Amino acid sequence: HLNERVMDSAMGEKYITLFIATFDPEQRKLNYVNCGHNPPVLVHPNEQTEQLSLGSIGLGMFEEIPRIQEGQLTLDPESTVICYTDGLTEQENNEQEEFGIERLSSIGRELFGSPAELINAEILKRLNDFRGEMPFVDDTALLTCRFL
């Protein structure tokens, strides 16, 4: 239904990306759908990371979404999900190197167990240090969730 609404509003000229999830704290189940958005980084207690990429294409790209895959995970206590926009990972430094998903994942592993606010502040600090004098190339949004 949301894809139809986007198509009606944008008339096929624009699309949106979306990551949406629900969490059942009793069963510790995270269900999610990623519609063409940058895949959030999930940091497990063993400090392994994975990207939450299951879902579909962006909304409004086609009149009908060809396929939707729902991701389902069981999260251990303290698992952390870092959601972000491409302005974060695609930010370049003076050597035209991107900040990148691996750098983001590494920070998530390093700060595992820290409060979400601290993780966000440190990611943004390191992004600013990384870019140096380079201007921001895109908007940057960041949301970190810890599952206690």
Coordinates of C-alpha atoms in Angstrom, one line a residue:
H1 CA 0.0 0.0 0.0
L2 CA 2.8 2.4 0.8
N3 CA 4.5 1.7 -2.5
E4 CA 1.2 2.7 -4.3
R5 CA 1.0 5.9 -2.3
V6 CA 4.6 6.9 -3.2
M7 CA 3.9 6.1 -6.9
D8 CA 0.8 8.2 -6.8
S9 CA 2.6 11.1 -5.1
A10 CA 5.8 11.0 -7.1
M11 CA 4.4 9.8 -10.4
G12 CA 7.4 7.5 -10.9
E13 CA 9.9 10.4 -10.8
K14 CA 11.1 9.9 -7.3
Y15 CA 11.4 7.1 -4.8
I16 CA 12.1 6.7 -1.1
T17 CA 14.2 4.2 0.8
L18 CA 12.9 2.8 4.1
F19 CA 14.1 0.6 6.9
I20 CA 11.4 -0.5 9.4
A21 CA 11.6 -3.0 12.2
T22 CA 9.6 -4.3 15.2
F23 CA 11.1 -6.0 18.2
D24 CA 9.3 -8.5 20.5
P25 CA 11.2 -8.1 23.8
E26 CA 9.7 -11.3 25.3
Q27 CA 10.9 -13.5 22.5
R28 CA 13.8 -11.2 21.6
K29 CA 12.7 -11.3 17.9
L30 CA 13.6 -8.5 15.5
N31 CA 11.5 -8.5 12.3
Y32 CA 12.6 -6.0 9.7
V33 CA 12.2 -5.0 6.1
N34 CA 14.8 -2.9 4.2
C35 CA 13.4 -1.1 1.2
G36 CA 16.5 0.0 -0.6
H37 CA 18.0 1.8 2.4
N38 CA 21.6 1.6 3.5
P39 CA 21.6 -1.7 5.5
P40 CA 21.9 -1.0 9.3
V41 CA 24.8 -2.6 11.1
L42 CA 23.9 -5.2 13.7
V43 CA 26.7 -5.7 16.3
H44 CA 26.4 -8.9 18.2
P45 CA 27.8 -9.5 21.8
N46 CA 30.6 -11.6 20.3
E47 CA 31.4 -8.4 18.3
Q48 CA 30.6 -9.9 15.0
T49 CA 28.7 -7.6 12.7
E50 CA 26.2 -8.1 9.9
Q51 CA 24.2 -5.9 7.7
L52 CA 20.4 -5.9 7.7
S53 CA 19.7 -5.9 4.0
L54 CA 16.7 -8.2 3.5
G55 CA 13.6 -6.5 2.1
S56 CA 12.9 -5.1 -1.3
I57 CA 13.6 -2.3 -3.7
G58 CA 13.0 1.3 -2.8
L59 CA 9.4 2.4 -2.6
G60 CA 8.1 4.1 -5.8
M61 CA 10.7 2.6 -8.1
F62 CA 8.1 0.3 -9.8
E63 CA 4.3 0.1 -9.8
E64 CA 4.5 -3.3 -8.0
I65 CA 7.3 -4.5 -5.8
P66 CA 8.5 -7.7 -7.3
R67 CA 9.6 -9.4 -4.1
I68 CA 9.7 -8.7 -0.4
Q69 CA 11.9 -10.6 2.0
E70 CA 11.3 -10.1 5.8
G71 CA 14.4 -10.5 7.9
Q72 CA 13.9 -12.1 11.3
L73 CA 16.6 -12.4 14.0
T74 CA 16.8 -13.4 17.6
L75 CA 18.8 -10.8 19.4
D76 CA 21.0 -11.5 22.4
P77 CA 21.0 -8.9 25.2
E78 CA 23.2 -5.9 24.5
S79 CA 22.9 -6.4 20.7
T80 CA 23.2 -3.0 19.0
V81 CA 21.8 -1.8 15.7
I82 CA 23.3 1.3 14.0
C83 CA 21.1 2.9 11.3
Y84 CA 22.5 5.6 9.1
T85 CA 22.1 7.5 5.8
D86 CA 24.5 7.4 2.9
G87 CA 25.8 10.8 3.8
L88 CA 27.7 9.1 6.6
T89 CA 29.3 6.2 4.8
E90 CA 29.9 8.1 1.5
Q91 CA 31.6 11.1 3.1
E92 CA 35.1 11.5 1.7
N93 CA 38.3 12.8 3.2
N94 CA 41.1 14.8 1.5
E95 CA 42.4 11.7 -0.2
Q96 CA 38.9 11.0 -1.7
E97 CA 38.5 7.9 0.5
E98 CA 35.0 7.2 1.8
F99 CA 34.3 6.8 5.5
G100 CA 32.7 3.5 4.6
I101 CA 30.7 0.7 6.2
E102 CA 33.7 -1.2 7.5
R103 CA 34.9 1.9 9.5
L104 CA 31.4 2.3 10.9
S105 CA 31.2 -1.4 11.8
S106 CA 34.6 -1.2 13.4
I107 CA 33.5 1.6 15.7
G108 CA 30.4 -0.4 16.6
R109 CA 32.5 -3.3 17.6
E110 CA 35.0 -1.1 19.5
L111 CA 32.2 0.6 21.5
F112 CA 30.0 -2.4 22.0
G113 CA 28.1 -2.2 25.3
S114 CA 28.4 1.6 25.4
P115 CA 25.2 3.8 25.7
A116 CA 23.7 4.5 22.3
E117 CA 24.2 8.3 22.8
L118 CA 28.0 7.7 23.3
I119 CA 28.2 5.5 20.2
N120 CA 26.4 8.2 18.1
A121 CA 28.6 11.0 19.4
E122 CA 31.8 9.0 18.8
I123 CA 30.8 8.1 15.2
L124 CA 30.0 11.7 14.4
K125 CA 33.3 12.9 16.0
R126 CA 35.3 10.4 14.0
L127 CA 33.4 11.3 10.8
N128 CA 34.3 15.0 11.4
D129 CA 37.9 14.0 12.1
F130 CA 38.0 11.8 9.0
R131 CA 36.6 14.4 6.6
G132 CA 39.0 17.0 7.7
E133 CA 38.4 20.2 5.6
M134 CA 36.2 18.4 3.1
P135 CA 32.6 19.7 3.0
F136 CA 29.7 17.4 3.8
V137 CA 28.4 15.9 0.5
D138 CA 25.0 14.8 1.7
D139 CA 22.7 14.9 4.7
T140 CA 23.7 12.6 7.5
A141 CA 21.3 10.9 9.9
L142 CA 22.3 8.4 12.6
L143 CA 20.2 6.3 15.0
T144 CA 21.6 3.6 17.3
C145 CA 19.5 1.2 19.3
R146 CA 20.7 -1.1 22.1
F147 CA 18.6 -4.1 23.0
L148 CA 18.9 -4.7 26.7

